[in-house]
Short mmCIF file of C-alpha atoms in Angstrom, two decimals:
data_model
loop_
_atom_site.label_atom_id
_atom_site.label_comp_id
_atom_site.label_asym_id
_atom_site.label_seq_id
_atom_site.Cartn_x
_atom_site.Cartn_y
_atom_site.Cartn_z
CA PHE B 886 5.54 -6.35 38.01
CA GLY B 887 8.38 -8.35 39.50
CA GLU B 888 6.56 -11.66 39.30
CA GLY B 889 5.44 -10.91 35.77
CA ALA B 890 9.03 -10.29 34.70
CA ARG B 891 10.18 -13.48 36.42
CA ARG B 892 7.57 -15.53 34.58
CA ALA B 893 8.48 -13.89 31.28
CA LYS B 894 12.13 -14.80 31.80
CA GLU B 895 11.27 -18.39 32.72
CA ALA B 896 9.07 -18.62 29.62
CA GLY B 897 12.07 -17.79 27.46
CA PHE B 898 11.65 -14.11 26.72
CA ASP B 899 14.85 -12.11 26.27
CA ALA B 900 13.61 -8.91 27.91
CA VAL B 901 10.55 -7.15 29.29
CA GLU B 902 9.25 -3.64 28.74
CA ILE B 903 7.65 -1.54 31.47
CA HIS B 904 4.77 0.48 30.04
CA GLY B 905 5.39 3.78 31.82
CA THR B 906 3.63 6.12 29.41
CA HIS B 907 0.28 7.02 27.78
CA GLY B 908 -1.43 7.77 31.08
CA TYR B 909 -1.20 4.27 32.51
CA ILE B 910 -0.61 3.76 36.23
CA ILE B 911 3.15 4.37 36.43
CA ASN B 912 2.82 7.41 34.17
CA GLU B 913 0.02 8.73 36.38
CA PHE B 914 2.23 8.53 39.45
CA LEU B 915 5.10 10.28 37.64
CA SER B 916 3.05 13.20 36.37
CA PRO B 917 2.18 16.38 38.27
CA TYR B 918 -0.84 16.57 35.95
CA SER B 919 -2.40 13.43 37.43
CA ASN B 920 -0.63 12.81 40.75
CA LYS B 921 -2.13 15.02 43.45
CA ARG B 922 -1.11 12.76 46.35
CA GLU B 923 0.33 14.28 49.52
CA ASP B 924 2.07 11.12 50.80
CA GLU B 925 5.45 9.60 49.98
CA TYR B 926 4.23 8.72 46.46
CA GLY B 927 3.44 12.32 45.55
CA LYS B 928 4.04 15.92 46.61
CA ASP B 929 7.28 16.47 44.67
CA PHE B 930 9.50 15.04 41.94
CA GLU B 931 11.07 12.45 44.22
CA GLY B 932 7.72 11.27 45.52
CA ARG B 933 6.21 10.97 42.05
CA LEU B 934 9.26 9.03 40.87
CA ARG B 935 9.10 6.53 43.73
CA LEU B 936 6.71 3.97 42.20
CA ALA B 937 8.65 3.77 38.93
CA LEU B 938 11.89 3.17 40.82
CA GLU B 939 10.28 0.53 43.01
CA VAL B 940 8.84 -1.29 39.99
CA LEU B 941 12.22 -1.33 38.27
CA GLN B 942 13.95 -2.45 41.46
CA ARG B 943 11.48 -5.30 42.02
CA ILE B 944 11.88 -6.56 38.44
CA LYS B 945 15.63 -6.64 38.86
CA GLU B 946 15.25 -8.51 42.15
CA LYS B 947 12.96 -11.14 40.67
CA ALA B 948 14.46 -11.55 37.19
CA GLY B 949 18.09 -10.70 37.93
CA ASN B 950 20.24 -7.67 37.25
CA GLU B 951 21.39 -9.11 33.92
CA PHE B 952 17.86 -9.53 32.57
CA PRO B 953 17.20 -6.56 30.23
CA VAL B 954 14.42 -4.15 31.15
CA ILE B 955 13.19 -1.61 28.60
CA TYR B 956 11.32 1.34 30.04
CA ARG B 957 8.65 2.88 27.83
CA ILE B 958 8.75 6.52 28.83
CA ASN B 959 6.58 9.54 28.10
CA GLY B 960 8.68 12.15 26.35
CA ASP B 961 5.93 14.77 26.54
CA GLU B 962 2.41 14.36 27.91
CA CYS B 963 1.26 17.24 25.68
CA VAL B 964 -1.07 18.64 28.36
CA GLU B 965 -0.74 21.80 30.41
CA GLY B 966 0.94 21.06 33.72
CA GLY B 967 2.11 17.62 32.59
CA ILE B 968 5.46 16.00 31.99
CA THR B 969 7.60 17.85 29.44
CA LEU B 970 10.75 16.71 27.68
CA GLU B 971 12.95 18.45 30.24
CA VAL B 972 11.21 16.60 33.07
CA THR B 973 11.51 13.35 31.12
CA LYS B 974 15.26 13.83 30.87
CA ARG B 975 15.47 14.02 34.67
CA ILE B 976 13.31 10.92 35.01
CA ALA B 977 15.36 9.00 32.44
CA ARG B 978 18.64 9.75 34.18
CA ARG B 979 17.30 8.44 37.48
CA LEU B 980 15.82 5.32 35.89
CA GLU B 981 19.08 4.61 34.11
CA GLU B 982 20.90 4.78 37.44
CA ALA B 983 18.34 2.33 38.83
CA GLY B 984 19.02 -0.20 36.08
CA ALA B 985 16.89 0.62 33.02
CA ASP B 986 18.63 -0.98 30.04
CA ALA B 987 16.88 0.99 27.27
CA PHE B 988 14.21 3.64 26.79
CA HIS B 989 11.30 3.48 24.36
CA VAL B 990 10.18 7.10 23.96
CA THR B 991 6.58 8.00 23.13
CA ALA B 992 4.15 10.82 24.00
CA GLY B 993 0.65 11.73 25.10
CA VAL B 994 -1.93 10.72 27.70
CA GLY B 995 -5.67 10.16 27.49
CA GLU B 996 -6.54 13.84 27.10
CA SER B 997 -3.93 14.21 24.34
CA SER B 998 -4.19 10.68 22.98
CA TYR B 999 -3.68 11.73 19.36
CA ASN B 1000 -0.06 12.27 20.40
CA SER B 1001 0.15 8.60 21.42
CA VAL B 1002 -1.37 7.13 18.26
CA GLN B 1003 -0.87 9.91 15.77
CA PRO B 1004 -3.46 10.43 13.00
CA MET B 1005 -2.37 11.04 9.42
CA ALA B 1006 -2.59 14.82 9.86
CA MET B 1007 0.52 14.63 12.05
CA PRO B 1008 3.87 14.37 10.23
CA ARG B 1009 5.76 11.13 9.81
CA GLY B 1010 8.25 10.52 12.60
CA CYS B 1011 6.79 13.47 14.48
CA LYS B 1012 7.95 12.31 17.94
CA ALA B 1013 11.55 11.48 17.06
CA HIS B 1014 12.76 14.72 18.64
CA LEU B 1015 11.65 13.37 22.01
CA ALA B 1016 13.78 10.27 21.58
CA GLN B 1017 16.66 12.51 20.56
CA GLY B 1018 16.24 14.59 23.70
CA VAL B 1019 16.38 11.55 25.98
CA LYS B 1020 19.31 10.10 24.04
CA GLN B 1021 21.33 13.23 24.83
CA VAL B 1022 21.25 12.57 28.59
CA VAL B 1023 21.56 8.77 28.96
CA ASN B 1024 24.01 6.10 27.86
CA VAL B 1025 21.64 3.24 27.09
CA PRO B 1026 19.90 2.48 23.76
CA ILE B 1027 16.96 4.65 22.71
CA ILE B 1028 13.92 3.49 20.74
CA SER B 1029 11.80 6.03 18.83
CA ALA B 1030 8.13 5.53 17.98
CA GLY B 1031 5.39 7.52 16.29
CA ARG B 1032 4.27 7.52 12.61
CA ILE B 1033 7.35 5.67 11.41
CA ASN B 1034 5.57 4.19 8.42
CA HIS B 1035 8.26 4.00 5.76
CA PRO B 1036 11.87 2.75 5.57
CA GLU B 1037 13.06 6.22 4.59
CA VAL B 1038 11.55 7.70 7.76
CA ALA B 1039 13.22 5.03 9.87
CA GLU B 1040 16.59 5.47 8.19
CA GLU B 1041 16.49 9.23 8.61
CA ILE B 1042 15.88 8.93 12.35
CA LEU B 1043 18.79 6.51 12.71
CA GLU B 1044 21.15 8.43 10.43
CA GLN B 1045 20.51 11.66 12.33
CA ASN B 1046 21.32 9.83 15.57
CA LYS B 1047 17.93 10.63 17.08
CA ALA B 1048 17.57 7.02 18.21
CA ASP B 1049 19.31 3.65 18.12
CA PHE B 1050 16.19 1.69 17.16
CA VAL B 1051 12.76 2.46 15.76
CA ALA B 1052 9.46 0.90 16.82
CA MET B 1053 6.60 0.26 14.43
CA GLY B 1054 3.07 -0.81 15.30
CA ARG B 1055 0.38 0.14 12.79
CA THR B 1056 3.00 0.01 10.04
CA LEU B 1057 3.32 -3.75 10.49
CA LEU B 1058 -0.42 -4.26 10.72
CA CYS B 1059 -0.62 -2.72 7.26
CA ASP B 1060 2.28 -4.69 5.81
CA GLN B 1061 3.85 -7.41 7.94
CA GLU B 1062 6.61 -7.87 5.36
CA MET B 1063 7.66 -4.23 5.32
CA PRO B 1064 11.12 -4.79 6.90
CA ASN B 1065 11.86 -7.70 4.56
CA LYS B 1066 10.74 -5.72 1.52
CA ALA B 1067 12.95 -2.81 2.61
CA LEU B 1068 15.88 -5.19 3.06
CA GLU B 1069 15.37 -6.58 -0.45
CA GLY B 1070 14.93 -3.12 -1.98
CA GLU B 1071 11.29 -3.79 -2.87
CA ILE B 1072 10.15 -0.38 -1.68
CA ASP B 1073 7.35 -0.03 -4.25
CA ASP B 1074 5.78 -3.25 -2.98
CA ILE B 1075 5.32 -1.89 0.54
CA ARG B 1076 1.73 -1.16 1.49
CA VAL B 1077 2.28 2.04 3.46
CA CYS B 1078 0.26 2.67 6.63
CA ILE B 1079 -1.62 5.95 6.20
CA ALA B 1080 -2.54 6.30 9.90
CA CYS B 1081 -6.26 6.34 9.14
CA ASN B 1082 -6.85 4.35 12.37
CA GLN B 1083 -10.14 3.09 10.93
CA LYS B 1084 -9.70 -0.61 11.59
CA CYS B 1085 -6.96 -0.74 14.21
CA ILE B 1086 -7.34 1.87 16.95
CA ASN B 1087 -10.96 2.56 16.02
CA LYS B 1088 -11.83 -1.11 16.58
CA LEU B 1089 -9.79 -1.29 19.78
CA LEU B 1090 -11.39 1.79 21.32
CA GLY B 1091 -14.87 1.30 19.88
CA ALA B 1092 -17.88 0.34 21.94
CA GLU B 1093 -17.96 -3.16 20.41
CA GLN B 1094 -14.29 -3.88 21.31
CA GLU B 1095 -13.85 -5.79 18.06
CA PRO B 1096 -10.60 -7.49 17.02
CA ILE B 1097 -8.26 -5.07 15.31
CA GLY B 1098 -7.30 -5.29 11.67
CA CYS B 1099 -6.17 -2.92 8.93
CA ALA B 1100 -8.28 -0.83 6.57
CA LEU B 1101 -5.86 -1.50 3.71
CA ASN B 1102 -4.90 -5.10 4.49
CA VAL B 1103 -7.87 -7.41 4.88
CA ARG B 1104 -5.68 -10.40 5.79
CA THR B 1105 -4.33 -8.76 8.95
CA GLY B 1106 -5.48 -10.99 11.79
CA ARG B 1107 -7.29 -13.22 9.28
CA GLU B 1108 -4.34 -14.88 7.56
CA ALA B 1109 -5.60 -18.39 8.26
CA GLU B 1110 -8.99 -17.49 6.82
CA PHE B 1111 -7.50 -16.18 3.58
CA PRO B 1112 -4.37 -18.12 2.54
CA MET B 1113 -3.14 -16.44 -0.63
CA THR B 1114 -2.95 -19.58 -2.77
CA LYS B 1115 -3.55 -20.00 -6.49
CA VAL B 1116 -6.97 -21.19 -7.68
CA ASP B 1117 -7.40 -24.52 -9.44
CA LYS B 1118 -9.40 -23.04 -12.30
CA LYS B 1119 -8.40 -19.74 -13.90
CA LYS B 1120 -11.31 -17.46 -14.77
CA LYS B 1121 -11.87 -14.33 -16.82
CA VAL B 1122 -12.68 -11.54 -14.37
CA LEU B 1123 -13.95 -8.14 -15.50
CA ILE B 1124 -13.91 -5.31 -12.97
CA VAL B 1125 -15.71 -2.01 -13.56
CA GLY B 1126 -14.26 0.90 -11.61
CA ALA B 1127 -10.74 1.49 -10.31
CA GLY B 1128 -11.48 3.03 -6.95
CA PRO B 1129 -10.28 1.26 -3.79
CA ALA B 1130 -12.82 -1.57 -4.07
CA GLY B 1131 -12.08 -2.27 -7.72
CA LEU B 1132 -8.33 -1.96 -7.29
CA GLU B 1133 -8.24 -4.40 -4.40
CA ALA B 1134 -10.49 -6.81 -6.26
CA ALA B 1135 -8.17 -6.66 -9.27
CA ARG B 1136 -5.07 -7.21 -7.14
CA VAL B 1137 -6.48 -10.20 -5.30
CA ALA B 1138 -8.01 -11.82 -8.37
CA ALA B 1139 -4.69 -11.53 -10.22
CA LEU B 1140 -2.73 -12.87 -7.24
CA ARG B 1141 -5.04 -15.86 -7.14
CA GLY B 1142 -4.27 -16.60 -10.79
CA HIS B 1143 -7.25 -15.17 -12.67
CA ARG B 1144 -7.12 -13.12 -15.86
CA VAL B 1145 -8.20 -9.59 -14.91
CA ASP B 1146 -9.52 -6.71 -17.03
CA LEU B 1147 -10.00 -3.48 -15.08
CA PHE B 1148 -11.98 -0.64 -16.67
CA GLU B 1149 -11.99 2.92 -15.35
CA LYS B 1150 -13.97 5.79 -16.89
CA GLU B 1151 -11.58 8.48 -15.62
CA GLU B 1152 -8.03 9.18 -16.75
CA ARG B 1153 -6.48 7.84 -13.54
CA ILE B 1154 -7.10 5.19 -10.92
CA GLY B 1155 -8.13 5.88 -7.35
CA GLY B 1156 -11.75 7.01 -7.46
CA GLN B 1157 -12.66 9.08 -4.42
CA ILE B 1158 -9.20 8.54 -2.93
CA ASN B 1159 -8.06 11.21 -5.39
CA LEU B 1160 -10.65 13.47 -3.81
CA ILE B 1161 -9.83 12.93 -0.14
CA SER B 1162 -6.06 12.93 -0.70
CA SER B 1163 -6.25 16.53 -1.94
CA VAL B 1164 -7.66 17.69 1.41
CA PRO B 1165 -5.04 19.27 3.72
CA GLY B 1166 -4.09 16.74 6.36
CA ARG B 1167 -5.30 13.78 4.30
CA GLU B 1168 -2.43 13.64 1.80
CA GLU B 1169 -1.33 10.21 3.05
CA PHE B 1170 -4.19 8.67 1.07
CA LYS B 1171 -2.00 9.15 -2.00
CA GLU B 1172 0.04 6.19 -0.76
CA VAL B 1173 -2.96 3.95 -1.42
CA ILE B 1174 -2.96 4.91 -5.09
CA SER B 1175 0.83 4.61 -5.35
CA TYR B 1176 0.70 1.05 -4.04
CA TYR B 1177 -1.88 -0.11 -6.57
CA GLN B 1178 -0.10 1.72 -9.40
CA SER B 1179 3.00 -0.32 -8.66
CA GLN B 1180 1.12 -3.62 -8.40
CA ILE B 1181 -1.05 -3.41 -11.54
CA PRO B 1182 1.75 -4.01 -14.10
CA LYS B 1183 3.56 -6.53 -11.88
CA LEU B 1184 0.43 -8.66 -11.61
CA GLY B 1185 -0.40 -8.51 -15.31
CA ILE B 1186 -3.70 -6.70 -14.82
CA ASN B 1187 -5.11 -5.25 -18.04
CA LEU B 1188 -5.98 -1.68 -17.02
CA VAL B 1189 -8.09 0.38 -19.42
CA LEU B 1190 -8.42 4.08 -18.50
CA ASN B 1191 -10.69 6.76 -19.96
CA HIS B 1192 -13.19 4.06 -20.87
CA PRO B 1193 -16.75 4.09 -19.49
CA VAL B 1194 -17.45 0.49 -20.41
CA SER B 1195 -20.97 -0.16 -21.70
CA ALA B 1196 -23.41 -2.97 -20.93
CA GLU B 1197 -23.07 -4.19 -24.52
CA GLU B 1198 -19.29 -4.36 -24.24
CA ILE B 1199 -19.49 -6.35 -21.03
CA GLU B 1200 -21.86 -8.87 -22.60
CA GLY B 1201 -19.64 -9.07 -25.66
CA MET B 1202 -16.54 -9.90 -23.61
CA SER B 1203 -18.29 -12.90 -22.02
CA PRO B 1204 -16.53 -12.68 -18.65
CA ASP B 1205 -16.88 -15.50 -16.14
CA VAL B 1206 -17.28 -12.99 -13.31
CA VAL B 1207 -18.06 -9.27 -13.22
CA ILE B 1208 -17.26 -7.12 -10.20
CA PHE B 1209 -19.04 -3.77 -10.18
CA ALA B 1210 -17.08 -1.14 -8.27
CA THR B 1211 -18.75 1.81 -9.94
CA GLY B 1212 -18.63 4.11 -6.92
CA ALA B 1213 -21.01 6.90 -6.02
CA THR B 1214 -21.89 10.50 -6.81
CA PRO B 1215 -22.91 13.38 -4.52
CA LEU B 1216 -26.46 13.26 -3.23
CA LEU B 1217 -28.67 16.18 -4.26
CA PRO B 1218 -31.57 16.56 -1.83
CA ASP B 1219 -35.06 17.76 -2.74
CA LEU B 1220 -34.54 21.19 -1.22
CA PRO B 1221 -36.06 24.47 -2.44
CA GLY B 1222 -33.35 26.59 -4.03
CA ILE B 1223 -31.02 23.66 -4.68
CA ASP B 1224 -30.61 24.79 -8.32
CA SER B 1225 -29.23 28.20 -7.39
CA PRO B 1226 -25.89 29.01 -9.06
CA ARG B 1227 -24.55 29.77 -5.59
CA VAL B 1228 -24.94 26.09 -4.64
CA VAL B 1229 -22.01 23.74 -5.29
CA SER B 1230 -21.04 20.25 -4.14
CA ALA B 1231 -18.30 19.58 -1.60
CA TRP B 1232 -16.64 17.30 -4.13
CA ASP B 1233 -16.29 20.17 -6.60
CA VAL B 1234 -14.90 22.40 -3.85
CA ILE B 1235 -12.30 19.83 -2.84
CA ARG B 1236 -11.33 19.33 -6.49
CA GLY B 1237 -10.83 23.07 -6.84
CA GLU B 1238 -13.39 23.26 -9.64
CA CYS B 1239 -15.32 26.26 -8.31
CA ALA B 1240 -14.49 29.69 -6.93
CA LEU B 1241 -16.21 30.62 -3.68
CA GLY B 1242 -16.91 33.90 -1.98
CA GLU B 1243 -15.79 34.82 1.51
CA ARG B 1244 -18.92 33.72 3.40
CA VAL B 1245 -19.88 30.07 2.98
CA VAL B 1246 -22.49 27.75 4.50
CA VAL B 1247 -21.75 24.02 4.33
CA LEU B 1248 -24.75 21.71 4.64
CA GLY B 1249 -23.75 18.36 6.12
CA GLY B 1250 -21.32 17.78 8.95
CA GLY B 1251 -20.03 14.29 8.26
CA SER B 1252 -16.36 13.80 7.54
CA VAL B 1253 -16.67 15.12 3.96
CA GLY B 1254 -18.45 18.28 5.07
CA ALA B 1255 -16.15 18.77 8.05
CA CYS B 1256 -13.01 18.37 5.93
CA THR B 1257 -14.44 20.80 3.38
CA VAL B 1258 -15.06 23.33 6.14
CA ASP B 1259 -11.51 22.93 7.41
CA SER B 1260 -10.09 23.45 3.92
CA LEU B 1261 -12.15 26.64 3.50
CA ARG B 1262 -11.11 27.84 6.95
CA LYS B 1263 -7.46 27.46 6.00
CA LEU B 1264 -8.16 29.61 2.94
CA GLY B 1265 -9.44 32.35 5.23
CA LYS B 1266 -13.15 31.90 4.51
CA LYS B 1267 -15.84 32.55 7.10
CA VAL B 1268 -17.66 29.24 7.28
CA THR B 1269 -20.84 27.99 8.91
CA ILE B 1270 -21.52 24.25 9.05
CA VAL B 1271 -25.05 22.90 9.49
CA GLU B 1272 -25.56 19.34 10.75
CA MET B 1273 -28.80 17.55 11.69
CA LEU B 1274 -27.16 15.26 14.25
CA GLU B 1275 -25.84 16.20 17.68
CA ASP B 1276 -22.23 16.62 16.55
CA ILE B 1277 -20.12 16.96 13.44
CA ALA B 1278 -17.66 14.38 12.12
CA LEU B 1279 -19.44 11.53 13.89
CA ASP B 1280 -18.14 9.14 11.23
CA MET B 1281 -14.53 10.16 11.90
CA GLU B 1282 -12.23 7.90 13.92
CA PRO B 1283 -12.08 9.24 17.54
CA LEU B 1284 -8.38 10.14 17.80
CA THR B 1285 -8.42 11.74 14.36
CA LYS B 1286 -11.55 13.64 15.32
CA LYS B 1287 -10.10 14.88 18.61
CA LEU B 1288 -7.17 16.54 16.83
CA PHE B 1289 -9.35 17.66 13.93
CA ILE B 1290 -11.92 19.45 16.12
CA LYS B 1291 -9.18 21.10 18.16
CA GLU B 1292 -7.67 22.61 15.02
CA LEU B 1293 -11.02 23.37 13.37
CA THR B 1294 -12.15 25.52 16.29
CA SER B 1295 -8.75 27.04 17.08
CA ASP B 1296 -9.22 30.40 15.34
CA GLY B 1297 -12.95 31.03 15.74
CA LYS B 1298 -13.57 31.26 11.98
CA VAL B 1299 -16.04 28.37 11.94
CA LYS B 1300 -19.59 28.49 13.29
CA ILE B 1301 -21.08 25.09 14.07
CA TRP B 1302 -24.85 24.51 14.05
CA THR B 1303 -25.74 21.00 15.22
CA GLY B 1304 -29.22 19.59 15.70
CA THR B 1305 -30.15 21.86 12.81
CA ARG B 1306 -31.84 21.11 9.46
CA ALA B 1307 -31.77 23.20 6.30
CA THR B 1308 -35.23 23.70 4.81
CA GLU B 1309 -34.66 26.22 2.01
CA ILE B 1310 -31.97 28.04 0.06
CA SER B 1311 -33.16 31.51 -0.88
CA GLU B 1312 -31.74 34.77 -2.22
CA GLU B 1313 -31.41 35.96 1.38
CA GLY B 1314 -29.49 32.90 2.58
CA VAL B 1315 -30.22 29.47 4.06
CA VAL B 1316 -33.33 28.87 6.13
CA VAL B 1317 -32.74 26.32 8.89
CA GLU B 1318 -34.80 24.75 11.65
CA ARG B 1319 -33.51 24.08 15.13
CA GLY B 1320 -36.20 22.54 17.25
CA TRP B 1321 -39.32 24.65 16.69
CA GLU B 1322 -37.33 27.71 15.67
CA LYS B 1323 -36.78 28.87 12.08
CA ILE B 1324 -33.58 30.85 11.49
CA LEU B 1325 -32.17 32.62 8.44
CA LEU B 1326 -28.43 32.27 7.94
CA GLY B 1327 -28.03 35.33 5.78
CA ASP B 1328 -25.30 37.43 4.20
CA ILE B 1329 -23.65 34.49 2.46
CA ASP B 1330 -21.95 34.01 -0.89
CA ASN B 1331 -22.17 30.26 -1.42
CA VAL B 1332 -23.80 27.08 -0.16
CA VAL B 1333 -21.78 23.85 -0.26
CA LEU B 1334 -23.60 20.51 -0.23
CA ALA B 1335 -22.03 17.66 1.72
CA LEU B 1336 -25.14 15.61 2.34
CA GLY B 1337 -23.85 12.20 1.43
CA ALA B 1338 -23.64 10.20 -1.76
CA THR B 1339 -25.74 7.85 -3.85
CA SER B 1340 -24.52 4.65 -5.49
CA ASN B 1341 -23.89 4.54 -9.25
CA LYS B 1342 -26.06 1.62 -10.35
CA ASP B 1343 -27.11 2.52 -13.90
CA LEU B 1344 -24.81 -0.03 -15.49
CA ILE B 1345 -25.73 -2.67 -12.93
CA ASP B 1346 -29.44 -2.13 -13.58
CA LYS B 1347 -28.95 -2.49 -17.33
CA LEU B 1348 -27.30 -5.87 -16.87
CA ALA B 1349 -29.69 -7.21 -14.25
CA GLY B 1350 -30.65 -10.77 -15.16
CA LYS B 1351 -28.12 -10.96 -18.00
CA LEU B 1352 -25.03 -11.98 -16.04
CA ARG B 1353 -24.36 -15.41 -14.59
CA ASN B 1354 -22.00 -14.32 -11.85
CA TYR B 1355 -21.45 -10.81 -10.55
CA HIS B 1356 -20.65 -8.90 -7.35
CA ILE B 1357 -21.32 -5.31 -6.26
CA VAL B 1358 -18.68 -3.83 -3.98
CA GLY B 1359 -17.70 -0.58 -2.30
CA ASP B 1360 -19.75 2.56 -2.74
CA ALA B 1361 -21.63 0.95 -5.62
CA LYS B 1362 -23.19 -1.27 -2.97
CA LYS B 1363 -23.54 1.45 -0.34
CA PRO B 1364 -21.50 4.65 0.17
CA ARG B 1365 -19.14 4.14 3.12
CA LYS B 1366 -15.43 4.36 3.97
CA VAL B 1367 -12.31 3.00 2.33
CA THR B 1368 -12.11 0.13 4.82
CA GLU B 1369 -15.43 -1.35 3.66
CA ALA B 1370 -14.52 -0.77 0.02
CA VAL B 1371 -11.20 -2.60 0.32
CA GLU B 1372 -12.71 -5.43 2.35
CA GLU B 1373 -15.57 -6.03 -0.08
CA GLY B 1374 -13.25 -5.87 -3.08
CA PHE B 1375 -10.90 -8.36 -1.46
CA GLU B 1376 -13.59 -10.83 -0.43
CA ALA B 1377 -15.44 -10.71 -3.75
CA ALA B 1378 -12.24 -11.49 -5.65
CA TYR B 1379 -11.04 -14.10 -3.16
CA ARG B 1380 -14.29 -16.09 -3.40
CA ILE B 1381 -13.99 -16.50 -7.19
#
């Protein structure tokens, strides 16, 4: 640590930060949850504190007492028997005495990692109270972190004197110009991080260890690959569908200098984002729609709503390029009893378009089915979820899933059947198979289908062979997540 700080100083850095949180080595020594040693580096508070003090002392020895050292400290490990805010206050006072020049306050360890990188279900600025607690007992600057994704959130933390500075990570992956836009008053132009974690933390923690990016900003980490310059030849671009893929395609095509017509059959833009953003805990998705709503008029995009454009119209407009972003619809399996009036789609449930009884079986345990179950649970329904695979929500980002499953199973209202396949919907209930066993899930009022989606390709099929240049993006290509939709929309438009 000391040599690292010395080299950083010699390289021209103005300060270093000790990472003493999130379950890393110094945090492990500090915590009674993880430190079970019986020697001078454990046993009691003083022993557990020893390594942190020695690290700080060595840095000061090697880099000089005047070289600033920020200590990133765990305000609350959020595990039973771990460091709490009151313990952190004691630690902070001792570290300040030893020469810490500022504290960067965070939370969580591996077992409670959703407190370290908070998913969208957690409130904005949700860890600022920890920074405030530390600020009350020390006399050095305090930095607050955790879901600070908007200038208003940052300003509120500072105005309420909870911290002296705010730290942003994912926020700046989503929009690197956010501070400059805030400074210039261009708030509507900020692409707000929704804490979906799909392309940042998910990539970092995934088995492939891929480079991180941003689900909403394709250029993050790829700026050199996609310089946002104007094209030499302006083209007439027609985009069908104003979901995330179509919206991003329209934005990029317009930025590059093309003339863009964007057709949407519904009365509003957003596609399935309107669906997911109505689910409790997923409201942040509304920010995606807000961003595109602000950009469409500024970029001169011709948006036509309530207009299911026909194949004949498209041919008549003679576009240079057509981008099909026609989305998907719920998949209806070939299952006996599927036509029963008791059977509804998860999409209709989420939209609030159907009334359900008290006892509900949800078929399909992907993220759509799991979120539907959670919504019904919060309404007081008794819900059973049936999933063929070994677990539910396997397509959900790991940190989001960890918090989600904890809450889903917290009250015992949800029964989870994994490794189970529905074979029939009858008057008596739902017949399922688990291994060689057939089981009747009876005494139910409704069955909700969340078995995936199928691409809308009718319009594409009608125009096959009639268009010179076209692209299929998003769920129209293959039903997936918003990150693939945005990326495909971006790349299709950029290549024009």
